[in-house]
Amino acid sequence: MPHSCLMSTFSRLPVAFVRGEGVWLWDAQGNKYLDALAGVAVCGLGHAHPAVTAAICDQAGKLVHTSNWYEIPLQEKLAERLCRLSSMDNAFLCNSGAEANEAAIKLARLYGHKREVLNPGIIVTEGSFHGRTLATLSATGNRKIQAGFEPLVQGFYRVPYNDLAAVRQIAEHNKNVVAVLVEPIAGEGGIQIPADGYLKDLRRICDERGWLLMLDEIQTGLCRTGKWFACQHEGVAPDVMTLAKGLGNGVPIGACLARGAAAQLFAPGSHGSTFGGNPLACRAALAVLEVLEKERLDARAAQLGARLLQDFAQRLAGVKGVKDIRGRGLMLAIELDRPCKELMTAALERGLLINVTAENVVRLLPPLILSDAEADLLARELTDIVRAFLAAPAAAGETR
Ligand SMILES: *Cc1c(COP(=O)(O)O)cnc(C)c1O
């Protein structure tokens, strides 16, 4: 790459897209790519979805931004819609996942102080990802993301993911814990799916102790896992739920939803955002919710996920080097026994966009509007690529 005026925050694959439609992207040379990443679970409705495009264009021609110093009816409408879908009481609208989690962390601290806890603490997990701002990277369970940014924000207690005994142990020794913040499925952490009952038991512990259960549904929410929200697989209602990625289908928007006592903590002056919930973003999100609902994409994601898992399992049966195939809805993983970052390049060369996370986990987050034929194509192509990679001399996979 020649000199760039961009700060170096991503090591990018050598391709730029100029157009998208549904699950497909095109580069400037006219090459076509099947997008099984969807901008990291953002474009759940695929690219250039007509209903979202129409909503954005119409709103852009009317009113893009005013200010949170004025009433914004589209915000009211979006909050009402989100609360109805999630059974939460109210919403704070912002511009990203990290901001949604910042709001959640601030709610937990207000909640603690209200209960006269001097230094309110939040339990978080190893392998988690909550964002890149200082508070959210401090909450994140990945040293690589924190390194160099010390001093970290204090007040987080870390436990292994999917380990209830560790949560109970922290509770015994730290009277200042006021909340738990977890992902229902650890996305960046390699699509780690906790044992059945994990969220239910966390709910029970939180109820016993008077803690807030705060679920980071930024990646899992909005039909991605086959339900509207991943906590619904266990029938668990959190006190705080954060959303972002899939909410605007690419228009930046995040939301922090709260219920019960957590919904009564913010007052004018305690939190805010200049852009948060502006008319353009809210209009896009309303269009997204409408399509998700009308097309029953929760059920569709569940069905497609099952189909893909079965197809992967069949096509990779007995292939040495495949450690695990797992997923829920359209949040899917193929875990290998070796680092496999270069699979992203190998797939790109074959016209397939995938992601590798946690070093050795192929992560798929395709648009929820995938057709059966596209799903079959994805399974065929991907398993071919994985098989070829695993058959290559081991050194190739272990140098990076
Ligand atoms: C992506 C993600 C975030 C951060 O969202 P940004 O919009 O990048 O700030 C937080 N939590 C989870 C679970 C995520 O997947």
Coordinates of N, CA and C in Angstrom, one line a residue, residues 25-184:
L25 N -21.9 -8.5 -3.5 CA -21.2 -7.2 -3.6 C -20.4 -7.3 -4.9
W26 N -20.1 -6.1 -5.5 CA -19.3 -6.1 -6.7 C -18.1 -5.1 -6.5
D27 N -16.9 -5.5 -7.0 CA -15.8 -4.6 -7.0 C -15.8 -3.8 -8.3
A28 N -14.8 -2.9 -8.4 CA -14.7 -2.0 -9.5 C -14.5 -2.7 -10.8
Q29 N -13.9 -3.9 -10.7 CA -13.6 -4.7 -11.9 C -14.8 -5.5 -12.4
G30 N -15.9 -5.4 -11.6 CA -17.0 -6.2 -11.9 C -17.1 -7.6 -11.4
N31 N -16.1 -7.9 -10.5 CA -16.1 -9.2 -9.9 C -17.2 -9.2 -8.8
K32 N -17.8 -10.4 -8.6 CA -19.0 -10.6 -7.8 C -18.6 -11.4 -6.5
Y33 N -19.1 -11.0 -5.4 CA -18.7 -11.7 -4.1 C -20.0 -12.0 -3.3
L34 N -20.0 -13.2 -2.8 CA -21.1 -13.6 -1.9 C -20.7 -13.2 -0.5
D35 N -21.5 -12.3 0.1 CA -21.1 -11.7 1.3 C -21.7 -12.5 2.5
A36 N -20.9 -13.3 3.1 CA -21.3 -14.1 4.2 C -20.9 -13.5 5.6
L37 N -20.6 -12.2 5.5 CA -20.2 -11.5 6.8 C -21.2 -10.4 7.0
A38 N -21.7 -9.8 6.0 CA -22.8 -8.7 6.1 C -22.3 -7.6 6.9
G39 N -21.0 -7.1 6.6 CA -20.5 -6.0 7.4 C -20.4 -6.3 8.8
V40 N -20.1 -7.5 9.2 CA -20.1 -8.0 10.6 C -21.5 -7.8 11.2
A41 N -22.4 -8.6 10.7 CA -23.8 -8.7 11.2 C -24.5 -7.4 11.2
V42 N -24.1 -6.5 10.3 CA -24.8 -5.2 10.2 C -25.9 -5.2 9.1
C43 N -25.6 -5.7 7.9 CA -26.5 -5.7 6.8 C -27.4 -7.0 6.8
G44 N -28.2 -7.1 7.9 CA -29.1 -8.3 8.0 C -30.0 -8.4 6.8
L45 N -30.4 -7.3 6.3 CA -31.3 -7.3 5.1 C -30.6 -7.3 3.8
G46 N -29.3 -7.5 3.9 CA -28.5 -7.5 2.6 C -28.2 -6.0 2.2
H47 N -27.6 -5.9 1.1 CA -27.2 -4.6 0.6 C -28.3 -4.0 -0.3
A48 N -28.4 -2.7 -0.1 CA -29.4 -1.9 -0.9 C -30.8 -2.5 -0.8
H49 N -31.2 -2.9 0.3 CA -32.6 -3.4 0.5 C -33.6 -2.3 0.0
P50 N -34.5 -2.6 -0.9 CA -35.3 -1.5 -1.4 C -36.1 -0.7 -0.4
A51 N -36.6 -1.4 0.7 CA -37.4 -0.7 1.7 C -36.6 0.2 2.5
V52 N -35.3 -0.2 2.8 CA -34.5 0.7 3.6 C -34.0 1.8 2.7
T53 N -33.6 1.5 1.5 CA -33.1 2.6 0.6 C -34.2 3.6 0.4
A54 N -35.4 3.2 0.2 CA -36.5 4.2 0.0 C -36.7 5.0 1.3
A55 N -36.7 4.4 2.4 CA -36.8 5.1 3.7 C -35.7 6.2 3.9
I56 N -34.5 5.8 3.6 CA -33.3 6.7 3.7 C -33.5 7.8 2.8
C57 N -33.8 7.5 1.5 CA -33.9 8.6 0.5 C -35.0 9.6 0.8
D58 N -36.1 9.0 1.2 CA -37.3 9.9 1.5 C -36.9 10.8 2.7
Q59 N -36.3 10.2 3.7 CA -36.0 11.0 4.9 C -34.9 12.0 4.7
A60 N -33.9 11.6 3.8 CA -32.8 12.5 3.5 C -33.4 13.8 2.8
G61 N -34.4 13.6 2.0 CA -35.0 14.7 1.3 C -35.9 15.6 2.2
K62 N -36.2 15.0 3.4 CA -37.1 15.8 4.3 C -36.4 16.4 5.4
L63 N -35.6 15.6 6.2 CA -35.0 16.1 7.4 C -34.0 15.1 7.9
V64 N -32.7 15.4 8.0 CA -31.7 14.5 8.4 C -31.4 14.6 9.9
H65 N -31.3 15.9 10.4 CA -30.9 16.1 11.8 C -31.5 17.3 12.3
T66 N -32.0 17.3 13.6 CA -32.3 18.5 14.3 C -31.5 18.6 15.5
S67 N -32.0 18.2 16.6 CA -31.2 18.2 17.9 C -32.0 17.5 18.9
N68 N -31.4 16.9 19.9 CA -32.1 16.3 21.0 C -32.6 17.4 22.0
W69 N -32.4 18.6 21.6 CA -33.0 19.7 22.4 C -34.5 19.9 22.0
Y70 N -34.9 19.2 20.9 CA -36.2 19.2 20.4 C -36.9 17.8 20.4
E71 N -38.2 17.8 20.3 CA -38.8 16.5 20.2 C -38.5 15.9 18.8
I72 N -38.4 14.6 18.8 CA -38.1 13.9 17.6 C -39.1 12.7 17.5
P73 N -40.2 12.9 16.8 CA -41.2 11.8 16.8 C -40.7 10.5 16.3
L74 N -39.8 10.5 15.3 CA -39.3 9.2 14.8 C -38.5 8.4 15.9
Q75 N -37.9 9.2 16.8 CA -37.2 8.5 17.9 C -38.2 7.9 18.9
E76 N -39.3 8.6 19.1 CA -40.4 8.1 20.0 C -40.9 6.8 19.4
K77 N -41.1 6.8 18.1 CA -41.7 5.7 17.4 C -40.8 4.5 17.4
L78 N -39.5 4.8 17.2 CA -38.5 3.7 17.2 C -38.4 3.1 18.6
A79 N -38.3 3.9 19.6 CA -38.2 3.4 20.9 C -39.4 2.6 21.3
E80 N -40.6 3.0 20.9 CA -41.8 2.3 21.2 C -41.7 0.9 20.5
R81 N -41.3 0.9 19.3 CA -41.2 -0.3 18.5 C -40.2 -1.3 19.1
L82 N -39.1 -0.8 19.5 CA -38.0 -1.6 20.1 C -38.5 -2.2 21.4
C83 N -39.2 -1.4 22.2 CA -39.7 -1.8 23.5 C -40.7 -2.9 23.4
R84 N -41.6 -2.7 22.4 CA -42.6 -3.7 22.1 C -42.0 -5.1 21.8
L85 N -41.0 -5.0 20.9 CA -40.4 -6.3 20.4 C -39.6 -6.9 21.5
S86 N -39.0 -6.2 22.4 CA -38.0 -6.7 23.4 C -38.6 -6.8 24.8
S87 N -39.8 -6.3 25.0 CA -40.5 -6.3 26.3 C -39.6 -5.4 27.3
M88 N -38.9 -4.4 26.8 CA -38.2 -3.5 27.7 C -39.1 -2.3 27.8
D89 N -38.7 -1.4 28.8 CA -39.5 -0.2 29.1 C -39.2 1.1 28.3
N90 N -37.9 1.3 28.1 CA -37.5 2.5 27.4 C -36.1 2.4 26.8
A91 N -35.7 3.4 26.0 CA -34.5 3.2 25.2 C -33.8 4.5 25.2
F92 N -32.4 4.4 25.1 CA -31.6 5.6 24.8 C -31.0 5.3 23.4
L93 N -31.0 6.2 22.5 CA -30.5 6.0 21.2 C -29.2 6.7 21.0
C94 N -28.3 5.9 20.4 CA -26.9 6.4 20.1 C -26.5 6.0 18.8
N95 N -25.2 5.9 18.5 CA -24.7 5.8 17.2 C -23.8 4.5 16.9
S96 N -23.6 3.7 18.0 CA -22.8 2.5 17.8 C -23.0 1.6 19.0
G97 N -22.4 0.4 18.8 CA -22.4 -0.6 19.9 C -21.7 -0.1 21.1
A98 N -20.5 0.4 20.9 CA -19.7 0.9 22.1 C -20.5 1.9 22.9
E99 N -21.1 2.8 22.2 CA -21.9 3.9 22.9 C -23.1 3.3 23.6
A100 N -23.7 2.3 23.0 CA -24.8 1.6 23.7 C -24.3 1.0 25.0
N101 N -23.1 0.3 24.9 CA -22.6 -0.3 26.1 C -22.1 0.8 27.1
E102 N -21.6 1.9 26.7 CA -21.2 3.0 27.6 C -22.5 3.4 28.4
A103 N -23.6 3.5 27.7 CA -24.8 3.9 28.4 C -25.2 2.8 29.4
A104 N -25.0 1.6 29.1 CA -25.3 0.5 30.0 C -24.4 0.6 31.2
I105 N -23.1 0.8 31.0 CA -22.2 0.9 32.1 C -22.5 2.1 33.0
K106 N -22.9 3.2 32.4 CA -23.3 4.3 33.2 C -24.6 4.1 34.0
L107 N -25.5 3.3 33.4 CA -26.7 2.9 34.2 C -26.4 2.1 35.4
A108 N -25.4 1.2 35.2 CA -25.0 0.3 36.3 C -24.4 1.1 37.4
R109 N -23.6 2.1 37.1 CA -23.0 2.9 38.1 C -24.0 3.8 38.8
L110 N -25.0 4.3 38.1 CA -26.0 5.1 38.7 C -26.9 4.2 39.6
Y111 N -27.1 3.1 39.2 CA -27.9 2.1 39.9 C -27.2 1.8 41.3
G112 N -25.9 1.6 41.2 CA -25.1 1.3 42.4 C -25.1 2.5 43.3
H113 N -24.8 3.6 42.8 CA -24.8 4.8 43.7 C -26.1 5.1 44.4
K114 N -27.2 4.8 43.6 CA -28.5 5.0 44.2 C -28.7 4.0 45.4
R115 N -28.0 2.9 45.3 CA -28.1 1.9 46.4 C -27.0 2.1 47.4
E116 N -26.3 3.3 47.3 CA -25.3 3.7 48.2 C -24.1 2.7 48.2
V117 N -23.8 2.1 47.1 CA -22.6 1.4 46.9 C -21.5 2.3 46.4
L118 N -20.4 2.4 47.2 CA -19.4 3.4 46.9 C -18.7 3.3 45.6
N119 N -18.2 2.1 45.3 CA -17.5 1.8 44.0 C -18.2 0.7 43.3
P120 N -19.3 1.0 42.7 CA -20.1 -0.1 42.0 C -19.3 -0.8 41.0
G121 N -19.4 -2.2 41.1 CA -18.6 -3.0 40.1 C -19.5 -3.8 39.2
I122 N -19.0 -4.2 38.1 CA -19.7 -4.9 37.1 C -19.0 -6.2 36.7
I123 N -19.6 -7.3 36.8 CA -19.0 -8.6 36.4 C -19.0 -8.7 34.9
V124 N -17.9 -9.0 34.3 CA -17.7 -9.2 32.8 C -17.0 -10.5 32.6
T125 N -16.9 -11.0 31.4 CA -16.4 -12.3 31.1 C -15.1 -12.3 30.3
E126 N -14.4 -13.4 30.4 CA -13.2 -13.6 29.5 C -13.7 -13.8 28.1
G127 N -12.9 -13.4 27.1 CA -13.3 -13.6 25.7 C -14.4 -12.7 25.2
S128 N -14.8 -11.8 26.0 CA -16.0 -10.9 25.6 C -15.4 -9.8 24.7
F129 N -16.4 -9.2 24.0 CA -16.1 -8.0 23.3 C -17.2 -7.0 23.5
H130 N -16.9 -5.8 23.9 CA -17.9 -4.8 24.2 C -17.6 -3.5 23.5
G131 N -16.5 -3.3 22.8 CA -16.3 -2.1 22.1 C -14.9 -1.5 22.3
R132 N -14.6 -0.4 21.7 CA -13.2 0.2 21.7 C -13.1 1.5 22.5
T133 N -14.2 2.0 23.1 CA -14.0 3.2 23.9 C -13.3 2.7 25.2
L134 N -12.8 3.6 26.0 CA -12.0 3.2 27.2 C -12.8 2.4 28.1
A135 N -14.1 2.7 28.4 CA -14.8 1.9 29.3 C -15.2 0.5 28.7
T136 N -15.5 0.5 27.4 CA -15.9 -0.7 26.8 C -14.7 -1.6 26.6
L137 N -13.6 -1.1 26.3 CA -12.4 -1.9 26.1 C -11.9 -2.5 27.4
S138 N -12.2 -1.7 28.5 CA -11.9 -2.2 29.8 C -12.8 -3.3 30.2
A139 N -14.0 -3.3 29.7 CA -15.0 -4.4 30.0 C -14.7 -5.6 29.1
T140 N -14.0 -5.4 28.0 CA -13.8 -6.4 27.0 C -12.8 -7.4 27.6
G141 N -13.0 -8.7 27.4 CA -12.1 -9.8 27.9 C -11.1 -10.2 26.9
N142 N -10.3 -9.3 26.4 CA -9.2 -9.6 25.5 C -8.1 -8.6 25.7
R143 N -7.0 -9.2 26.2 CA -5.8 -8.3 26.5 C -5.3 -7.6 25.3
K144 N -5.4 -8.2 24.1 CA -4.9 -7.5 22.9 C -5.6 -6.2 22.6
I145 N -6.9 -6.1 23.0 CA -7.6 -4.9 22.7 C -7.3 -3.9 23.8
Q146 N -6.9 -4.3 25.0 CA -6.6 -3.4 26.0 C -5.1 -2.9 26.0
A147 N -4.2 -3.7 25.4 CA -2.8 -3.4 25.5 C -2.4 -2.0 25.0
G148 N -1.7 -1.3 25.8 CA -1.3 0.1 25.4 C -2.2 1.2 25.8
F149 N -3.4 0.8 26.3 CA -4.4 1.9 26.7 C -4.6 2.0 28.2
E150 N -3.6 1.4 28.9 CA -3.7 1.6 30.4 C -3.5 3.0 30.8
P151 N -4.0 3.6 31.8 CA -4.8 2.8 32.8 C -6.2 2.6 32.3
L152 N -6.7 1.3 32.6 CA -8.0 1.0 32.2 C -9.0 1.6 33.2
V153 N -10.3 1.6 32.7 CA -11.4 2.0 33.6 C -11.6 0.9 34.6
Q154 N -11.7 1.4 35.9 CA -11.8 0.4 37.0 C -13.3 0.0 37.2
G155 N -13.4 -1.0 38.0 CA -14.7 -1.4 38.4 C -15.3 -2.6 37.6
F156 N -14.4 -3.3 36.9 CA -14.9 -4.6 36.3 C -14.3 -5.8 36.9
Y157 N -15.1 -6.8 37.2 CA -14.6 -8.1 37.7 C -14.7 -9.1 36.6
R158 N -13.6 -9.8 36.4 CA -13.7 -10.7 35.2 C -13.8 -12.2 35.7
V159 N -14.7 -12.9 35.0 CA -14.9 -14.3 35.3 C -14.8 -15.1 33.9
P160 N -14.5 -16.3 34.0 CA -14.6 -17.1 32.7 C -16.0 -17.1 32.2
Y161 N -16.1 -17.1 30.8 CA -17.5 -17.2 30.2 C -18.1 -18.6 30.6
N162 N -19.4 -18.6 30.7 CA -20.1 -19.8 30.9 C -19.7 -20.5 32.3
D163 N -19.4 -19.7 33.3 CA -18.9 -20.2 34.5 C -19.7 -19.5 35.7
L164 N -20.8 -20.2 36.1 CA -21.6 -19.6 37.1 C -21.0 -19.6 38.5
A165 N -20.2 -20.7 38.8 CA -19.5 -20.8 40.1 C -18.6 -19.6 40.3
A166 N -17.9 -19.1 39.2 CA -17.1 -18.0 39.3 C -17.8 -16.7 39.6
V167 N -19.0 -16.6 39.1 CA -19.9 -15.4 39.4 C -20.3 -15.4 40.8
R168 N -20.7 -16.6 41.3 CA -21.1 -16.7 42.7 C -19.9 -16.4 43.7
Q169 N -18.7 -16.8 43.3 CA -17.6 -16.6 44.1 C -17.3 -15.1 44.2
I170 N -17.3 -14.4 43.1 CA -17.1 -13.0 43.1 C -18.2 -12.3 44.0
A171 N -19.4 -12.8 44.0 CA -20.5 -12.3 44.8 C -20.2 -12.4 46.3
E172 N -19.5 -13.5 46.6 CA -19.2 -13.7 48.0 C -18.2 -12.7 48.5
H173 N -17.3 -12.4 47.7 CA -16.1 -11.6 48.2 C -16.2 -10.1 47.9
N174 N -17.2 -9.7 47.0 CA -17.3 -8.3 46.6 C -18.7 -7.8 46.8
K175 N -18.9 -7.0 47.8 CA -20.2 -6.6 48.1 C -20.6 -5.4 47.2
N176 N -19.7 -4.9 46.5 CA -19.9 -3.7 45.6 C -20.4 -4.1 44.2
V177 N -20.5 -5.4 43.9 CA -21.0 -5.7 42.5 C -22.5 -5.3 42.4
V178 N -22.8 -4.7 41.3 CA -24.2 -4.2 41.1 C -24.8 -4.8 39.8
A179 N -24.0 -5.3 38.9 CA -24.5 -5.7 37.6 C -23.6 -6.8 37.0
V180 N -24.2 -7.5 36.0 CA -23.4 -8.4 35.2 C -23.6 -8.0 33.7
L181 N -22.5 -7.9 33.0 CA -22.6 -7.6 31.5 C -22.1 -8.7 30.7
V182 N -22.9 -9.4 30.0 CA -22.5 -10.5 29.1 C -23.1 -10.5 27.8
E183 N -22.4 -11.2 26.8 CA -23.0 -11.5 25.5 C -23.7 -12.9 25.6
P184 N -24.9 -13.0 25.1 CA -25.6 -14.3 25.1 C -24.9 -15.3 24.3

